[in-house]
Coordinates of C-alpha atoms and ligand atoms in Angstrom, one line a residue:
X114 CA -3.7 16.2 17.6
X115 CA -0.5 15.0 19.3
X116 CA 2.7 14.4 17.4
X117 CA 4.9 11.7 19.0
X118 CA 8.4 10.9 17.9
X119 CA 9.7 8.5 20.5
X120 CA 8.7 4.8 20.6
X121 CA 8.4 4.9 24.4
X122 CA 6.1 8.0 24.2
X123 CA 3.9 6.2 21.7
X124 CA 3.8 3.1 23.8
X125 CA 2.8 5.1 26.9
X126 CA 0.1 7.0 25.2
X127 CA -1.5 4.0 23.6
X128 CA -1.4 2.1 26.9
X129 CA -3.2 5.0 28.6
X130 CA -5.9 5.0 25.9
X131 CA -6.3 1.2 26.2
X132 CA -6.6 1.5 30.0
X133 CA -9.3 4.1 29.6
X134 CA -11.2 1.5 27.5
X135 CA -10.7 3.4 24.2
X136 CA -10.4 1.5 21.0
X137 CA -7.5 2.4 18.6
X138 CA -7.2 2.2 14.9
X139 CA -3.8 2.5 13.3
X140 CA -3.2 3.9 9.8
X141 CA 0.4 3.1 8.7
X142 CA 1.7 5.6 6.1
X143 CA 4.8 6.9 4.6
X144 CA 3.4 10.4 4.5
X145 CA 2.8 12.9 1.7
X146 CA -0.9 12.5 2.1
X147 CA -3.4 12.4 -0.7
X148 CA -7.1 11.8 -0.7
X149 CA -6.4 8.0 -0.4
X150 CA -4.6 8.4 2.9
X151 CA -7.3 10.9 4.2
X152 CA -10.0 8.5 3.3
X153 CA -8.2 5.7 5.3
X154 CA -8.0 8.1 8.3
X155 CA -11.8 8.9 8.0
X156 CA -12.7 5.2 7.9
X157 CA -10.4 4.6 10.9
X158 CA -12.2 7.4 12.7
X159 CA -15.6 6.0 12.0
X160 CA -14.5 2.6 13.4
X161 CA -12.5 3.4 16.5
X162 CA -12.4 5.9 19.4
X163 CA -8.9 7.0 18.5
X164 CA -6.9 7.1 15.3
X165 CA -3.1 6.8 15.3
X166 CA -1.4 7.6 12.0
X167 CA 2.2 6.5 11.7
X168 CA 4.3 8.6 9.3
X169 CA 7.6 6.8 8.6
X170 CA 9.4 6.6 5.2
X171 CA 10.7 3.1 5.8
X172 CA 14.2 2.7 4.4
X173 CA 14.0 -1.1 4.7
X174 CA 11.3 -1.5 2.0
X175 CA 13.3 0.4 -0.7
X176 CA 15.8 -1.4 -2.9
X177 CA 19.3 0.1 -3.4
X178 CA 18.4 1.9 -6.7
X179 CA 14.9 2.9 -5.7
X180 CA 13.5 6.3 -4.8
X181 CA 14.1 6.5 -1.0
X182 CA 16.1 9.7 -1.1
X183 CA 13.6 11.5 -3.4
X184 CA 10.5 10.1 -1.9
X185 CA 8.2 13.1 -1.4
X186 CA 7.9 14.5 2.1
X187 CA 6.0 17.5 3.5
X188 CA 5.5 17.1 7.3
X189 CA 3.8 20.5 7.9
X190 CA 1.1 19.8 5.3
X191 CA 0.7 16.2 6.4
X192 CA 0.3 17.3 10.0
X193 CA -2.5 19.8 9.1
X194 CA -4.3 17.3 6.9
X195 CA -4.2 14.6 9.5
X196 CA -5.5 16.9 12.2
X197 CA -8.4 17.9 10.0
X198 CA -9.5 14.3 9.7
X199 CA -9.8 14.0 13.4
X200 CA -6.6 12.0 13.9
X201 CA -5.6 11.7 17.6
X202 CA -2.0 11.1 17.2
X203 CA 0.7 11.3 14.5
X204 CA 3.5 8.9 15.3
X205 CA 6.8 9.9 13.5
X206 CA 9.6 7.8 14.8
X207 CA 13.3 8.2 13.8
X208 CA 14.8 5.7 11.5
X209 CA 17.7 5.3 14.0
X210 CA 15.2 4.3 16.8
X211 CA 13.3 1.9 14.5
X212 CA 16.4 0.3 13.2
X213 CA 19.0 0.8 15.9
X214 CA 22.7 -0.2 15.3
X215 CA 22.9 -4.0 15.3
X216 CA 19.3 -4.5 14.2
X217 CA 19.0 -8.0 12.7
X218 CA 15.5 -9.3 13.1
X219 CA 13.3 -9.5 10.0
X220 CA 9.9 -10.9 9.2
X221 CA 9.6 -12.8 5.9
X222 CA 6.2 -13.9 4.6
X223 CA 7.6 -16.6 2.3
X224 CA 5.3 -17.6 -0.6
X225 CA 3.1 -14.5 -0.9
X226 CA 6.1 -12.1 -1.1
X227 CA 7.8 -13.8 -4.1
X228 CA 5.7 -13.0 -7.2
X229 CA 4.2 -9.7 -8.5
X230 CA 6.0 -6.8 -6.9
X231 CA 8.3 -9.2 -5.0
X232 CA 9.8 -10.4 -8.2
X233 CA 11.4 -7.0 -9.1
X234 CA 11.6 -5.8 -5.5
X235 CA 13.1 -8.8 -3.7
X236 CA 13.4 -7.4 -0.1
X237 CA 10.4 -5.0 -0.3
X238 CA 7.9 -7.2 1.6
X239 CA 10.5 -8.2 4.2
X240 CA 10.8 -4.4 4.9
X241 CA 7.0 -3.9 4.9
X242 CA 6.2 -6.9 7.1
X243 CA 8.9 -5.9 9.6
X244 CA 7.9 -2.3 10.0
X245 CA 4.2 -3.1 10.2
X246 CA 4.9 -5.8 12.8
X247 CA 6.9 -3.2 14.8
X248 CA 4.2 -0.6 14.5
X249 CA 1.6 -3.2 15.7
X250 CA 3.7 -4.1 18.6
X251 CA 4.4 -0.5 19.6
X252 CA 0.8 0.8 19.2
X253 CA -1.2 -2.4 19.9
X254 CA -4.2 -1.1 18.0
X255 CA -7.5 -3.0 17.8
X256 CA -7.5 -2.6 14.1
X257 CA -5.1 -1.4 11.3
X258 CA -6.3 -0.1 7.9
X259 CA -4.6 -0.6 4.6
X260 CA -5.4 0.5 1.0
X261 CA -6.3 -2.2 -1.5
X262 CA -4.1 -0.6 -4.2
X263 CA -1.2 -2.4 -2.6
X264 CA -3.1 -5.7 -2.9
X265 CA -0.1 -7.9 -2.4
X266 CA 1.0 -5.9 0.7
X267 CA -2.5 -6.4 2.2
X268 CA -2.2 -10.1 1.5
X269 CA 1.3 -10.3 3.1
X270 CA 0.1 -8.4 6.2
X271 CA -3.0 -10.5 6.7
X272 CA -0.9 -13.6 6.4
X273 CA 1.7 -12.3 8.9
X274 CA -1.0 -11.3 11.4
X275 CA -2.6 -14.8 11.1
X276 CA 0.6 -16.7 11.2
X277 CA 2.0 -14.8 14.2
X278 CA -1.4 -14.7 16.1
X279 CA -1.3 -10.9 16.3
X280 CA -4.5 -9.7 18.0
X281 CA -5.4 -7.0 15.5
X282 CA -8.2 -6.7 12.9
X283 CA -6.8 -5.9 9.4
X284 CA -9.2 -3.7 7.4
X285 CA -9.0 -3.3 3.6
X286 CA -9.9 0.0 2.1
X287 CA -11.0 0.3 -1.5
X288 CA -8.7 2.0 -4.0
X289 CA -9.3 5.8 -4.2
X290 CA -9.0 7.3 -7.7
X291 CA -8.6 10.6 -9.3
X292 CA -11.7 11.7 -11.3
X293 CA -10.2 10.3 -14.5
X294 CA -9.5 6.9 -12.8
X295 CA -5.8 7.1 -12.0
X296 CA -5.2 5.4 -8.6
X297 CA -4.0 7.9 -6.0
X298 CA -0.4 7.5 -5.0
X299 CA 2.2 9.7 -3.5
X300 CA 4.4 8.8 -6.5
X301 CA 2.0 10.4 -8.9
X302 CA 3.8 13.7 -8.1
X303 CA 6.8 12.4 -10.1
X304 CA 4.7 12.4 -13.4
X305 CA 5.0 15.2 -15.9
X306 CA 2.0 16.2 -18.0
X307 CA 2.8 13.7 -20.8
X308 CA 3.5 10.9 -18.3
X309 CA 0.3 11.7 -16.5
X310 CA -1.6 10.9 -19.7
X311 CA 0.3 7.6 -20.1
X312 CA -0.4 6.7 -16.4
X313 CA -4.1 6.4 -17.3
X314 CA -3.2 3.4 -19.4
X315 CA -3.3 1.2 -16.2
X316 CA -6.8 2.1 -15.2
X317 CA -8.0 1.9 -18.8
X318 CA -6.4 -1.5 -19.1
X319 CA -8.2 -2.8 -16.0
X320 CA -11.6 -1.5 -17.3
X321 CA -10.9 -3.2 -20.7
X322 CA -10.3 -6.5 -18.9
X323 CA -13.5 -6.0 -16.8
X324 CA -15.5 -5.5 -20.1
X325 CA -13.9 -8.5 -21.7
X326 CA -14.9 -10.7 -18.8
X327 CA -18.4 -9.2 -18.6
X328 CA -18.8 -10.2 -22.3
X329 CA -17.9 -13.8 -21.4
X330 CA -14.1 -14.0 -22.0
X331 CA -12.6 -16.5 -19.6
X332 CA -9.1 -16.8 -21.1
X333 CA -6.3 -15.4 -19.0
X334 CA -3.8 -15.2 -21.9
X335 CA -6.4 -13.3 -24.1
X336 CA -7.1 -10.8 -21.4
X337 CA -3.4 -10.3 -20.7
X338 CA -2.6 -9.8 -24.4
X339 CA -5.3 -7.2 -24.8
X340 CA -4.0 -5.3 -21.7
X341 CA -0.5 -5.5 -22.9
X342 CA -1.4 -4.1 -26.3
X343 CA -3.4 -1.3 -24.7
X344 CA -0.6 -0.2 -22.3
X345 CA 2.1 -0.4 -25.0
X346 CA 0.0 1.9 -27.2
X347 CA 0.9 4.7 -24.7
X348 CA 4.2 6.7 -24.8
X349 CA 6.9 5.9 -22.4
X350 CA 5.3 2.9 -20.7
X351 CA 7.2 -0.3 -19.8
X352 CA 5.3 -3.2 -18.3
X353 CA 6.9 -4.7 -15.2
X354 CA 4.2 -7.4 -14.8
X355 CA 0.6 -8.2 -15.6
X356 CA -0.7 -10.8 -13.1
X357 CA -3.9 -12.7 -13.3
X358 CA -4.5 -15.2 -10.5
X359 CA -6.0 -16.2 -7.2
X360 CA -6.6 -13.3 -4.9
X361 CA -5.9 -15.4 -1.8
X362 CA -2.9 -17.5 -2.7
X363 CA -1.6 -15.1 -5.4
X364 CA -1.0 -18.1 -7.7
X365 CA -1.3 -17.5 -11.4
X366 CA -4.3 -18.8 -13.3
X367 CA -5.0 -19.3 -17.1
X368 CA -8.7 -19.3 -16.8
X369 CA -11.0 -16.9 -15.0
X370 CA -13.2 -18.9 -12.7
X371 CA -15.1 -17.2 -9.8
X372 CA -13.0 -14.3 -8.7
X373 CA -9.6 -13.4 -10.1
X374 CA -7.1 -10.7 -9.2
X375 CA -5.8 -8.7 -12.1
X376 CA -2.8 -6.7 -10.9
X377 CA -0.4 -4.5 -12.9
X378 CA 2.9 -2.7 -12.4
X379 CA 4.0 -0.4 -15.2
X380 CA 6.9 2.0 -15.5
X381 CA 5.8 5.4 -16.8
X382 CA 9.1 7.1 -17.6
X383 CA 11.0 6.7 -14.3
X384 CA 8.0 6.1 -12.1
X385 CA 6.7 2.7 -11.3
X386 CA 2.9 2.6 -10.8
X387 CA 0.7 -0.2 -9.6
X388 CA -3.0 -0.8 -9.8
X389 CA -5.5 -3.8 -9.6
X390 CA -9.0 -5.0 -9.8
X391 CA -10.9 -8.1 -8.9
X392 CA -12.5 -9.7 -12.0
X393 CA -15.7 -11.6 -11.3
X394 CA -17.1 -14.1 -13.7
Ligands
LIG292 O1 1.7 1.3 2.1 C1 2.6 2.0 2.6 O2 2.6 3.2 2.6 C2 3.8 1.3 3.3 O3 4.2 0.2 2.7 C3 3.5 1.0 4.8 C4 2.3 0.0 5.0 C5 3.2 2.3 5.6 C6 4.7 0.4 5.5 O4 5.8 1.3 5.4

């Protein structure tokens, strides 16, 4: 596996592979790999000749009081794990090269970025869309793979790719969970033992909603109230949002008809966790 730091080095390598007729899958990450990332890499490997994993803790998607400085990092471990999944290239650019002095070009995906996580993280999706666009321009992969845990992120990226006619196939990967159901996240490392117990409230709340819908409940407010009660029964939890709505437009709905997205963001102590499921009638 090659590790490339420079943008021009990455460009050259990817161009050479494309000229050789090899297909490329990009897995964008912020590092500190867990089984969720590794599973994205293996899926990428099964779909393309070469896998490029980008590892870049993107400052532009963190708010002023968020966890940029303490975001977990372990390059040596990440590098070994990526190599073991058959990754061809780990692309780790410098923040100064990605955002050189005078940088002033941003991508905003208007409507889809506003609700859910965008409500409490106003510039987050501007940062995500911009870095993903830059990575797609640098690597020019045939496909890029994203986890479905960040459902809104996936919707924003799909919209951007469609709106800007970017020639790349965006592939969604199902949420990877711990054996007890907690969605895997690099941020789970922040949780102490008691918080780890409370973190399970998200997964349990989603399952509760699925059961209510399976028994015939169609009322959004009823489902949301049941979820709220469940999460609040755990120590140290504070709900940021419970969203029920259309998985395409991300518009809220009061009645569950067809397929509905149920998405949660919950503070457990000082850690903000997200999770989601698709409810089907
Ligand atoms: O999902 C993430 O880890 C990040 O938002 C991404 C897509 C790598 C962009 O920095």
